[in-house]
Structure formats: structure tokens, C-alpha cells
Coordinates of C-alpha atoms in Angstrom, one line a residue:
X1 CA 0.0 0.0 0.0
X2 CA 1.5 3.3 -1.1
X3 CA 1.6 6.1 1.4
X4 CA 1.9 9.5 -0.1
X5 CA 4.7 11.8 1.1
X6 CA 4.6 15.5 1.9
X7 CA 6.8 17.9 -0.1
X8 CA 8.5 20.3 2.2
X9 CA 11.6 22.4 1.8
X10 CA 12.5 20.8 -1.5
X11 CA 12.2 17.2 -0.4
X12 CA 9.5 14.4 -0.4
X13 CA 9.2 13.4 3.2
X14 CA 7.2 10.8 5.1
X15 CA 4.7 12.4 7.4
X16 CA 4.9 11.7 11.1
X17 CA 1.1 11.9 11.3
X18 CA -1.0 9.2 12.9
X19 CA -4.0 10.1 10.8
X20 CA -4.4 8.8 7.3
X21 CA -7.1 9.0 4.6
X22 CA -7.8 6.2 2.1
X23 CA -7.5 7.0 -1.6
X24 CA -9.8 4.8 -3.5
X25 CA -10.5 3.8 -7.1
X26 CA -14.0 4.9 -7.8
X27 CA -14.6 2.1 -10.2
X28 CA -14.6 -0.5 -7.4
X29 CA -13.8 1.5 -4.2
X30 CA -10.6 -0.5 -3.7
X31 CA -8.0 1.3 -1.7
X32 CA -5.0 2.3 -3.9
X33 CA -3.1 4.6 -1.5
X34 CA -3.1 6.4 1.8
X35 CA -2.7 10.1 2.3
X36 CA -1.4 11.6 5.6
X37 CA -3.0 14.5 7.5
X38 CA 0.0 16.7 8.0
X39 CA 0.9 17.5 11.6
X40 CA 1.0 21.1 13.0
X41 CA 4.8 20.9 13.0
X42 CA 4.8 19.8 9.3
X43 CA 2.5 22.6 8.4
X44 CA 4.6 25.1 10.2
X45 CA 7.7 23.7 8.4
X46 CA 6.1 24.2 5.0
X47 CA 5.2 27.8 5.8
X48 CA 8.7 28.5 7.2
X49 CA 10.4 27.0 4.1
X50 CA 8.1 29.0 1.7
X51 CA 8.8 32.2 3.6
X52 CA 12.6 31.7 3.5
X53 CA 12.5 30.8 -0.2
X54 CA 10.5 33.9 -1.0
X55 CA 13.2 36.2 0.1
X56 CA 15.5 34.7 -2.6
X57 CA 12.9 33.8 -5.3
X58 CA 11.4 37.3 -5.5
X59 CA 14.7 38.7 -6.7
X60 CA 15.3 36.0 -9.4
X61 CA 15.0 37.8 -12.8
X62 CA 11.6 37.4 -14.4
X63 CA 13.1 35.8 -17.5
X64 CA 14.6 33.0 -15.4
X65 CA 11.3 32.4 -13.7
X66 CA 9.7 32.2 -17.2
X67 CA 12.3 29.6 -18.3
X68 CA 11.3 27.3 -15.4
X69 CA 7.8 27.4 -16.8
X70 CA 9.0 26.7 -20.3
X71 CA 10.8 23.6 -19.1
X72 CA 7.8 22.6 -17.0
X73 CA 5.3 22.8 -19.8
X74 CA 7.7 20.7 -22.0
X75 CA 7.8 18.0 -19.3
X76 CA 4.1 18.0 -18.8
X77 CA 3.5 17.5 -22.5
X78 CA 6.0 14.7 -22.6
X79 CA 4.3 12.9 -19.7
X80 CA 0.7 13.8 -20.6
X81 CA -0.5 10.2 -21.2
X82 CA 1.3 8.9 -18.0
X83 CA -0.3 11.7 -15.9
X84 CA -3.7 11.0 -17.5
X85 CA -3.5 7.3 -16.6
X86 CA -2.8 8.1 -13.0
X87 CA -5.6 10.7 -13.0
X88 CA -8.1 8.1 -14.5
X89 CA -7.2 5.5 -11.9
X90 CA -8.0 7.8 -8.9
X91 CA -10.9 9.8 -10.4
X92 CA -12.5 7.2 -12.7
X93 CA -12.4 9.6 -15.6
X94 CA -12.2 8.2 -19.1
X95 CA -8.7 8.4 -20.6
X96 CA -9.6 11.0 -23.2
X97 CA -11.3 13.2 -20.5
X98 CA -8.2 12.8 -18.2
X99 CA -6.0 13.9 -21.1
X100 CA -8.1 17.0 -21.5
X101 CA -7.8 17.7 -17.8
X102 CA -4.0 17.6 -18.1
X103 CA -4.0 19.7 -21.3
X104 CA -6.1 22.5 -19.9
X105 CA -3.5 22.8 -17.1
X106 CA -0.6 22.8 -19.6
X107 CA -2.2 25.7 -21.3
X108 CA -2.0 27.8 -18.1
X109 CA 1.6 26.8 -17.6
X110 CA 2.3 28.0 -21.2
X111 CA 0.7 31.3 -20.3
X112 CA 2.8 31.6 -17.1
X113 CA 5.9 31.3 -19.4
X114 CA 4.8 34.7 -20.7
X115 CA 5.1 36.2 -17.3
X116 CA 7.5 39.0 -18.2
X117 CA 4.9 40.8 -20.4
X118 CA 2.1 40.1 -17.9
X119 CA 4.0 41.9 -15.1
X120 CA 4.8 45.0 -17.0
X121 CA 4.0 48.2 -15.2
X122 CA 3.0 51.6 -16.7
X123 CA 5.0 54.8 -17.1
X124 CA 4.0 58.4 -17.7
X125 CA 6.8 61.0 -18.3
X126 CA 6.4 64.6 -17.1
X127 CA 3.3 64.1 -14.9
X128 CA 4.5 67.4 -13.6
X129 CA 7.5 69.6 -14.5
X130 CA 10.5 67.1 -14.6
X131 CA 8.6 64.5 -12.6
X132 CA 7.9 61.0 -13.9
X133 CA 5.5 58.4 -12.5
X134 CA 5.7 54.7 -13.0
X135 CA 4.3 51.5 -11.5
X136 CA 6.0 48.3 -10.5
X137 CA 4.4 44.9 -10.2
X138 CA 5.8 42.9 -7.3
X139 CA 5.0 39.6 -5.6
X140 CA 3.0 39.2 -2.4
X141 CA 5.0 36.4 -0.5
X142 CA 3.7 33.0 0.6
X143 CA 0.5 32.0 -1.3
X144 CA -1.7 28.9 -0.9
X145 CA -4.2 26.8 -2.9
X146 CA -6.8 24.3 -1.9
X147 CA -8.0 22.2 -4.9
X148 CA -11.0 19.9 -5.5
X149 CA -11.2 16.3 -6.6
X150 CA -12.8 16.8 -10.0
X151 CA -9.8 18.3 -11.8
X152 CA -6.6 17.1 -10.0
X153 CA -4.3 18.3 -12.8
X154 CA -6.0 21.3 -14.3
X155 CA -6.8 23.2 -11.1
X156 CA -3.5 22.9 -9.3
X157 CA -2.0 24.1 -12.6
X158 CA -4.4 27.1 -12.5
X159 CA -2.7 28.1 -9.3
X160 CA 0.9 27.4 -8.5
X161 CA 2.6 28.1 -11.8
X162 CA 1.2 31.6 -12.2
X163 CA 1.8 32.4 -8.5
X164 CA 5.4 31.2 -8.6
X165 CA 6.1 32.8 -12.0
X166 CA 5.0 36.1 -10.4
X167 CA 7.8 35.7 -7.8
X168 CA 5.8 34.2 -4.9
X169 CA 6.2 30.9 -3.2
X170 CA 3.3 28.5 -2.9
X171 CA 1.8 25.9 -0.6
X172 CA -0.6 23.4 -2.3
X173 CA -3.2 21.4 -0.3
X174 CA -4.7 19.1 -3.0
X175 CA -7.9 17.1 -2.6
X176 CA -7.4 14.1 -0.3
X177 CA -9.6 12.1 -2.7
X178 CA -7.1 12.1 -5.6
X179 CA -3.6 13.3 -4.5
X180 CA -1.6 11.0 -6.8
X181 CA -1.9 13.3 -9.8
X182 CA -0.8 16.5 -8.0
X183 CA 2.2 14.5 -6.5
X184 CA 3.3 13.7 -10.0
X185 CA 2.9 17.3 -11.1
X186 CA 5.2 18.3 -8.3
X187 CA 7.8 15.7 -9.3
X188 CA 7.9 17.1 -12.8
X189 CA 8.1 20.7 -11.4
X190 CA 11.2 19.7 -9.5
X191 CA 12.7 18.1 -12.6
X192 CA 12.0 21.4 -14.5
X193 CA 14.5 23.1 -12.2
X194 CA 12.1 24.7 -9.6
X195 CA 14.3 25.9 -6.7
X196 CA 14.1 24.5 -3.2
X197 CA 11.2 25.9 -1.2
X198 CA 9.2 27.7 -3.9
X199 CA 6.5 24.9 -3.8
X200 CA 5.3 22.9 -0.8
X201 CA 2.7 20.2 -0.7
X202 CA 0.8 19.3 2.4
X203 CA -2.1 16.9 2.8
X204 CA -5.1 16.6 5.0
X205 CA -8.6 17.9 5.7
X206 CA -10.3 20.8 7.5
X207 CA -7.6 21.1 10.2
X208 CA -4.9 21.7 7.6
X209 CA -7.1 24.1 5.6
X210 CA -7.8 26.1 8.8
X211 CA -4.1 26.3 9.5
X212 CA -3.5 27.9 6.0
X213 CA -6.5 30.2 6.5
X214 CA -5.2 31.5 9.8
X215 CA -1.5 31.6 9.4
X216 CA -0.3 35.3 9.1
X217 CA 2.5 34.5 6.7
X218 CA 0.0 33.2 4.1
X219 CA -0.9 36.3 2.1
X220 CA -3.3 35.0 -0.5
X221 CA -5.3 31.8 -0.9
X222 CA -7.2 30.3 -3.8
X223 CA -9.9 27.7 -3.4
X224 CA -12.1 25.7 -5.8
X225 CA -15.0 23.6 -4.4
X226 CA -18.5 23.6 -3.1
X227 CA -20.7 26.5 -2.0
X228 CA -20.7 26.1 1.8
X229 CA -17.0 25.4 1.9
X230 CA -16.3 28.3 -0.5
X231 CA -18.2 30.7 1.7
X232 CA -16.4 29.4 4.8
X233 CA -13.0 29.8 3.0
X234 CA -13.8 33.3 2.0
X235 CA -15.1 34.4 5.3
X236 CA -12.3 32.9 7.3
X237 CA -9.6 34.0 4.9
X238 CA -10.7 37.6 4.7
X239 CA -11.3 37.7 8.5
X240 CA -7.6 36.8 8.8
X241 CA -6.7 39.6 6.4
X242 CA -5.8 37.5 3.3
X243 CA -6.6 37.9 -0.3
X244 CA -9.0 35.1 -1.2
X245 CA -10.5 33.8 -4.4
X246 CA -13.1 31.1 -3.7
X247 CA -14.8 29.4 -6.6
X248 CA -18.0 27.7 -5.4
X249 CA -21.1 26.1 -6.9
X250 CA -22.9 26.3 -10.2
X251 CA -26.2 25.7 -11.9
X252 CA -25.4 26.3 -15.6
X253 CA -28.2 26.7 -18.1
X254 CA -28.2 26.1 -21.8
X255 CA -30.9 28.1 -23.6
X256 CA -32.1 26.5 -26.9
X257 CA -33.8 28.7 -29.4
X258 CA -36.1 27.0 -32.0
X259 CA -33.9 28.3 -34.9
X260 CA -30.8 26.4 -33.6
X261 CA -29.5 23.3 -35.5
X262 CA -31.2 20.4 -33.7
X263 CA -28.5 17.8 -34.2
X264 CA -25.8 20.2 -33.1
X265 CA -27.8 21.1 -30.0
X266 CA -28.4 17.6 -29.0
X267 CA -24.8 16.4 -29.5
X268 CA -23.7 19.3 -27.3
X269 CA -26.3 18.7 -24.6
X270 CA -25.1 15.1 -24.2
X271 CA -21.4 15.9 -23.8
X272 CA -22.0 19.0 -21.6
X273 CA -24.4 17.4 -19.2
X274 CA -23.1 13.9 -18.5
X275 CA -19.4 14.2 -19.5
X276 CA -17.1 13.5 -16.6
X277 CA -20.2 12.1 -14.9
X278 CA -21.5 15.6 -14.5
X279 CA -18.7 16.4 -12.0
X280 CA -17.7 19.7 -13.6
X281 CA -18.4 23.2 -12.2
X282 CA -19.2 24.2 -15.8
X283 CA -21.4 21.2 -16.7
X284 CA -24.8 22.0 -18.2
X285 CA -27.3 20.8 -15.7
X286 CA -30.4 22.7 -17.0
X287 CA -31.5 23.0 -20.6
X288 CA -34.1 25.7 -21.2
X289 CA -36.2 24.8 -24.3
X290 CA -37.7 28.0 -25.8
X291 CA -40.9 27.8 -27.9
X292 CA -40.9 25.1 -30.6
X293 CA -37.7 23.5 -29.4
X294 CA -39.8 22.0 -26.6
X295 CA -40.8 19.4 -29.2
X296 CA -37.2 18.0 -29.1
X297 CA -37.5 16.2 -25.7
X298 CA -37.9 12.8 -27.2
X299 CA -34.8 13.3 -29.3
X300 CA -32.8 14.5 -26.3
X301 CA -33.9 11.4 -24.4
X302 CA -32.9 9.1 -27.2
X303 CA -29.5 10.6 -27.5
X304 CA -28.8 10.4 -23.7
X305 CA -30.1 6.8 -23.6
X306 CA -27.3 5.7 -26.0
X307 CA -24.4 6.8 -23.7
X308 CA -23.2 4.7 -20.8
X309 CA -20.5 4.9 -18.2
X310 CA -17.6 2.5 -18.0
X311 CA -13.9 2.0 -17.1
X312 CA -11.3 4.6 -17.9
X313 CA -9.8 2.4 -20.7
X314 CA -13.1 1.4 -22.2
X315 CA -13.1 3.3 -25.5
X316 CA -16.9 3.0 -25.7
X317 CA -17.5 4.5 -22.3
X318 CA -18.9 8.1 -22.3
X319 CA -17.9 8.8 -18.7
X320 CA -16.7 7.1 -15.6
X321 CA -18.1 6.6 -12.0
X322 CA -18.7 9.3 -9.4
X323 CA -15.8 10.0 -7.1
X324 CA -17.2 8.3 -3.9
X325 CA -20.1 6.4 -2.4
X326 CA -21.1 9.5 -0.6
X327 CA -21.3 11.5 -3.8
X328 CA -23.3 8.7 -5.5
X329 CA -25.7 8.6 -2.5
X330 CA -26.2 12.4 -2.6
X331 CA -27.1 12.3 -6.4
X332 CA -29.4 9.3 -5.9
X333 CA -31.2 11.3 -3.1
X334 CA -31.7 14.3 -5.4
X335 CA -33.0 12.0 -8.2
X336 CA -35.5 10.6 -5.7
X337 CA -36.5 14.1 -4.6
X338 CA -37.1 15.1 -8.3
X339 CA -39.6 12.2 -8.7
X340 CA -41.3 13.0 -5.4
X341 CA -41.7 16.7 -6.3
X342 CA -43.4 15.9 -9.6
X343 CA -40.7 16.1 -12.3
X344 CA -41.1 13.7 -15.1
X345 CA -38.2 11.2 -15.0
X346 CA -37.6 10.2 -18.6
X347 CA -34.4 8.3 -17.9
X348 CA -33.3 7.0 -14.5
X349 CA -29.7 5.9 -14.0
X350 CA -29.9 5.4 -10.3
X351 CA -29.3 1.6 -10.4
X352 CA -26.8 1.4 -13.2
X353 CA -23.7 -0.8 -12.6
X354 CA -20.8 -2.1 -14.6
X355 CA -20.3 -5.9 -14.8
X356 CA -17.5 -7.0 -12.6
X357 CA -17.3 -3.6 -10.9
X358 CA -20.6 -3.6 -9.1
X359 CA -19.0 -2.0 -6.0
X360 CA -18.2 1.1 -8.0
X361 CA -19.9 4.5 -7.8
X362 CA -21.8 4.1 -11.0
X363 CA -24.8 6.2 -12.2
X364 CA -26.3 6.2 -15.6
X365 CA -27.6 9.2 -17.5
X366 CA -30.7 10.6 -15.9
X367 CA -33.2 13.0 -17.5
X368 CA -36.0 15.0 -16.1
X369 CA -38.6 17.1 -18.0
X370 CA -41.3 19.4 -16.6
X371 CA -38.9 20.7 -14.0
X372 CA -39.8 23.9 -12.2
X373 CA -37.6 26.4 -10.3
X374 CA -39.1 25.3 -6.9
X375 CA -37.8 21.8 -7.1
X376 CA -34.6 20.7 -5.3
X377 CA -33.2 19.2 -8.6
X378 CA -33.4 22.7 -10.0
X379 CA -32.3 24.7 -6.9
X380 CA -29.3 22.6 -5.9
X381 CA -26.1 21.7 -7.7
X382 CA -26.4 18.0 -8.4
X383 CA -22.8 17.3 -9.6
X384 CA -23.8 14.1 -11.3
X385 CA -25.0 12.8 -14.7
X386 CA -28.5 14.4 -14.3
X387 CA -30.1 16.8 -16.7
X388 CA -33.2 18.9 -16.1
X389 CA -35.4 20.3 -18.9
X390 CA -37.3 23.5 -18.3
X391 CA -39.7 25.2 -20.7
X392 CA -39.8 28.9 -21.6
X393 CA -42.2 30.7 -24.0
X394 CA -39.7 33.3 -25.1
X395 CA -36.0 34.4 -25.0
X396 CA -37.0 37.1 -22.5
X397 CA -38.5 34.6 -20.1
X398 CA -35.5 32.4 -20.5
X399 CA -33.2 35.3 -19.6
X400 CA -35.3 36.1 -16.6
X401 CA -35.2 32.5 -15.4
X402 CA -31.4 32.3 -15.7
X403 CA -30.9 35.7 -14.0
X404 CA -33.1 34.7 -11.1
X405 CA -30.8 31.8 -10.3
X406 CA -28.3 32.5 -7.4
X407 CA -25.4 31.0 -9.3
X408 CA -23.6 32.7 -12.2
X409 CA -20.7 30.4 -13.3
X410 CA -21.5 29.7 -17.0
X411 CA -24.3 29.6 -19.5
X412 CA -24.8 29.2 -23.2
X413 CA -27.3 29.9 -25.9
X414 CA -27.8 27.9 -29.1
X415 CA -29.3 30.0 -31.9
X416 CA -28.9 31.0 -35.6
X417 CA -29.9 34.5 -34.7
X418 CA -27.2 37.1 -34.1
X419 CA -29.7 39.4 -32.6
X420 CA -30.8 36.8 -30.1
X421 CA -27.2 35.9 -29.2
X422 CA -26.4 39.6 -28.8
X423 CA -29.4 40.2 -26.5
X424 CA -28.5 37.1 -24.4
X425 CA -24.8 38.0 -23.9
X426 CA -25.7 41.6 -23.0
X427 CA -28.6 40.9 -20.6
X428 CA -27.5 37.7 -18.9
X429 CA -26.1 38.0 -15.3
X430 CA -23.6 35.2 -15.7
X431 CA -19.8 35.5 -15.8
X432 CA -19.0 33.1 -18.7
X433 CA -21.3 33.0 -21.8
X434 CA -21.1 30.6 -24.7
X435 CA -22.7 31.3 -28.1
X436 CA -23.3 27.9 -29.8
X437 CA -20.6 26.7 -27.4
X438 CA -21.9 24.5 -24.5
X439 CA -19.1 24.8 -21.9
X440 CA -17.5 28.3 -22.3
X441 CA -14.3 27.9 -20.3
X442 CA -12.0 30.6 -21.5
X443 CA -8.4 30.0 -22.6
X444 CA -5.7 31.2 -20.2
X445 CA -5.1 34.6 -21.7
X446 CA -8.6 35.5 -20.5
X447 CA -9.7 34.7 -16.9
X448 CA -12.2 32.2 -15.5
X449 CA -14.9 34.7 -14.4
X450 CA -17.8 33.1 -12.5
X451 CA -20.3 35.6 -10.9
X452 CA -22.8 35.8 -8.1
X453 CA -22.9 32.7 -5.8
X454 CA -20.4 30.9 -7.9
X455 CA -17.5 33.1 -6.8
X456 CA -16.3 35.0 -3.7
X457 CA -13.5 37.4 -4.2
X458 CA -12.3 40.2 -6.5
X459 CA -9.8 38.8 -8.9
X460 CA -10.5 35.5 -10.8
X461 CA -8.3 32.5 -11.8
X462 CA -5.6 32.6 -14.4
X463 CA -5.1 35.3 -17.1
X464 CA -4.4 38.9 -16.2
X465 CA -6.7 38.8 -13.2
X466 CA -4.7 36.0 -11.6
X467 CA -1.5 38.1 -12.0
X468 CA -3.2 41.0 -10.2
X469 CA -4.4 38.6 -7.5
X470 CA -0.8 37.3 -6.9
X471 CA 0.9 40.7 -7.0
X472 CA 1.0 44.2 -5.5
X473 CA 1.4 47.4 -7.5
X474 CA 4.0 49.9 -6.3
X475 CA 3.7 53.4 -7.8
X476 CA 6.9 55.5 -7.9
X477 CA 6.9 59.3 -8.4
X478 CA 10.4 60.5 -9.2
X479 CA 12.2 63.8 -9.8
X480 CA 16.0 64.3 -10.4
X481 CA 17.3 67.8 -9.8
X482 CA 19.7 69.6 -12.1
X483 CA 21.4 72.8 -11.3
X484 CA 20.1 75.0 -8.5
X485 CA 17.7 73.4 -6.0
X486 CA 14.6 75.5 -5.3
X487 CA 14.9 77.4 -2.0
X488 CA 12.5 76.8 0.9
X489 CA 10.0 74.0 1.7
X490 CA 7.0 73.1 -0.5
X491 CA 4.0 73.2 1.8
X492 CA 1.4 72.0 -0.7
X493 CA 0.5 68.6 -2.1
X494 CA 1.0 69.9 -5.7
X495 CA 3.8 68.5 -7.8
X496 CA 5.7 71.6 -9.0

């Protein structure tokens, strides 16, 4: 049985903890590793190492920091398949889905390699007579990240490469449910030439998270996860005077106009709703059928009925199991609630299993029609392969429905009308909008911009906003005297 190490002060070390958490294969719930809950002493050692390393790393030329990221992205590409296999084993994702998880992280590392231009300040000459003003972008210090189970490669790579490229040091607390993938990411980061102490990895649960939230040397903290935990992270982090970005829940709507291409719409509905077993914060969990598109329900049902979950190396499997028995039980309870509250269950995947892997966390595609906003399956984030169909009589009523939802992570509209698309993108109160694109996750030179109850904080993940999150701006006003120095004090605030 493999016991995962911590990574502190440039070395993988065996934890002295007496508390361990089982890491399981979701396909059969067999235990594949154990992860330690780091002790208080180990947590303190990680912070101390990161603080000491920051004093050196912040003065390393930005071009040298960029070269570390260039070498790192090269290694990640070379090992993409290997990382994806590990990721599939501990999450249950299909191999192609796991490769996509790794690749979206690689894209952020590529963006971090462009850090020199991202950290450029601004200059204005002669803001007053012979006085120049310019800004400098400088790192914060020790930063931390707490990552979820559903993207164990992509989301850690959202965080530590950009933070470190900016000149900070970083403490990563990955999900205890799938820590094997982040451990491999760290091994490759060391191979890329990352200096000792710039990255630390600690494991555990709430106690270790609270330590990072409360420690005064941790200046900024990034979190991705559920709503109640995200609210807690934001409240506790800001209460302890930290910068916090907390990405929380979602209820993403796809609005389907009757002029959209039906085949294109249905193909996108299937992948966006049950891909990755619905365990994506950007999954489409509600489809709003507008006007005559309400006649497409049977076609949507037929398309969803054709897909099935399976093992990660099953080329015919559309998606894998849920992450844990607890997650499966929660989704089953919500499916039962939908039936009890009067939604029409057209497909029920509650009792699905895979031959030979009956102990796995399997759920098949589940489809509800006649869903209303009062129902639990509409109000709550399901995080499973469950799709709700809602009817709307017009685009205006569809917009009102989406805007009334407390979440604002992502949404999309499928239409052939530029006017409808323009109206939707302008009026919708959601941070990320797709037009004939079902899951509008932006590439890294933009930022991941969830709104409302989907995000707590000011600056979002990756892109320019992440650089601002991980840095401070210093403004310098400078004058150099030539010849005679003016006599007497200047008693005003004016720059003369």
C-alpha cells in the first residue's frame, strides 16, 4: 500500500502523522493509497520554508522564472499520457477526459511562461514639471491553494505556476480524494528546475485548511470547491486579512432557441451534461427549451439513452463513475427528490452498474422534464450525470429564469440569430457565456470569471486577473534635480 509523502523544503518526506485517509479507485472502491493528514509541525515547516525561499525567489529575474515554466510545460506535454492514466485511476475519468484535464492545465503553464509581459507596469513621463510616474508589479509572498477532486491536474496548474512565476512561493493542499496526480505534477516541477522551497505540498482535511487560512504568513489563498466550503474559506480567509478567491457552486443553463440546429444542439447537450459524470463546475445541468424547441424532448432522451459509463480504458464509455459512495448517494437522493416533487423522470440511471465492478460509484444518464424552479433538482447543484429540462415561452422569459438563479458560473445559448445571441450575452447576469458553445471555459489569456454565488472574491483565476491577484502594485513618483535646488519648503501637495 503506497503512502503519499509531503513535499516540504524541496524534499519528499514521510509524514509523522498518525492520521491517514484512504485514496480509492471509484470504479470499485478498492484502496489504492493512503494520504497523511500533516501535523501542525509539518504545516509550520512548510510555511517557514516557503517564507525563506520567497526572500530569494522574489529577486530572481523574471526571465529566469519564465524559463522554469517553459521547461515545465515541456515535461508536462512529454508525460501527458502517463499523468492521465494516474488521473483516470484515482478519479474514474475516461482516458480522453483525463488527457483533457491535463492539457487545460498545460495551457495555463504556457501562459505563465509569458510572465514578463504580464507583469509590466506603466509609465508616464512629465506628470508634472521634470517629474515622472511609473508603476512596478511585485509579488506578495507566501500563497496557498486548496484544490478539488474533479480536476486534480488542471486546477493545481491554474494556481501554483502563475503564483510562482510572479515571484511568490506556494503551498498546495490538494484534494485528499485524488492526490496521486498532484504529486506527479510536483515531481515534474522539480525536474524542471524549480528551486528548493518555492513549492510545498501538504495533505489533510479541515484542520490543515484552517491552518493555512489562519497563518499570518500566508498572504493569498485560492480555493475551488462547493458552495458552503467556498463561503467558509472566503469568510475565514478575509477575516484573517488575506486575499481570497473562492470558486464555489454552479447551476449552468443552456438556452435552446427554436432556430438552432437540432443535431448540433443535442450532441452538445449530451457531452456537456453527463461528460465527466457531470462532475464539472461548468457542466450544463439545465436546458431551457424555448418555444418550438420544446418538441425536441424525445430526441434528447434518445441521445442520452445511447451513452453509458464505463472503465477509464473502455473506448466506448462516455464517462466514468462518481468520485465516492457519498457523492453517489447524494445524487441518488436528489433523483428521488425530483420524482417525489413531480418532475417527469424520462431516464433513470440510479441503479446502473458495470459488470465485474458492481461496487463502483456508477450512475447512468438521468433526464427529467417538466422541471420547475421550486424543485430541489433545480435549486441545488447536483454534480452528477443528471439533466433537467425547463420550458420557456420566449427568450425574454429564459433570460429572466437564468438571471433569477443565485449562481452565475456559466451559461450558453444555441441559436442561428445574431440578434438573439447579442441580446442574451448583453442581458444575462452570468460571468461566462457561450454562443453555440456549451461549456464556455476561456483559454488562459482570459480569466475564469464566475459571478454571483459561484465566486467569492475580487480577482479571478488565471489570465491577467490572476497576475493581479498574486501581486501588489507599487507606484513611484520621481524627480531628479539639475542645477540649482529651489529654496524653501514646498508646503502644498502639488507636484511643482
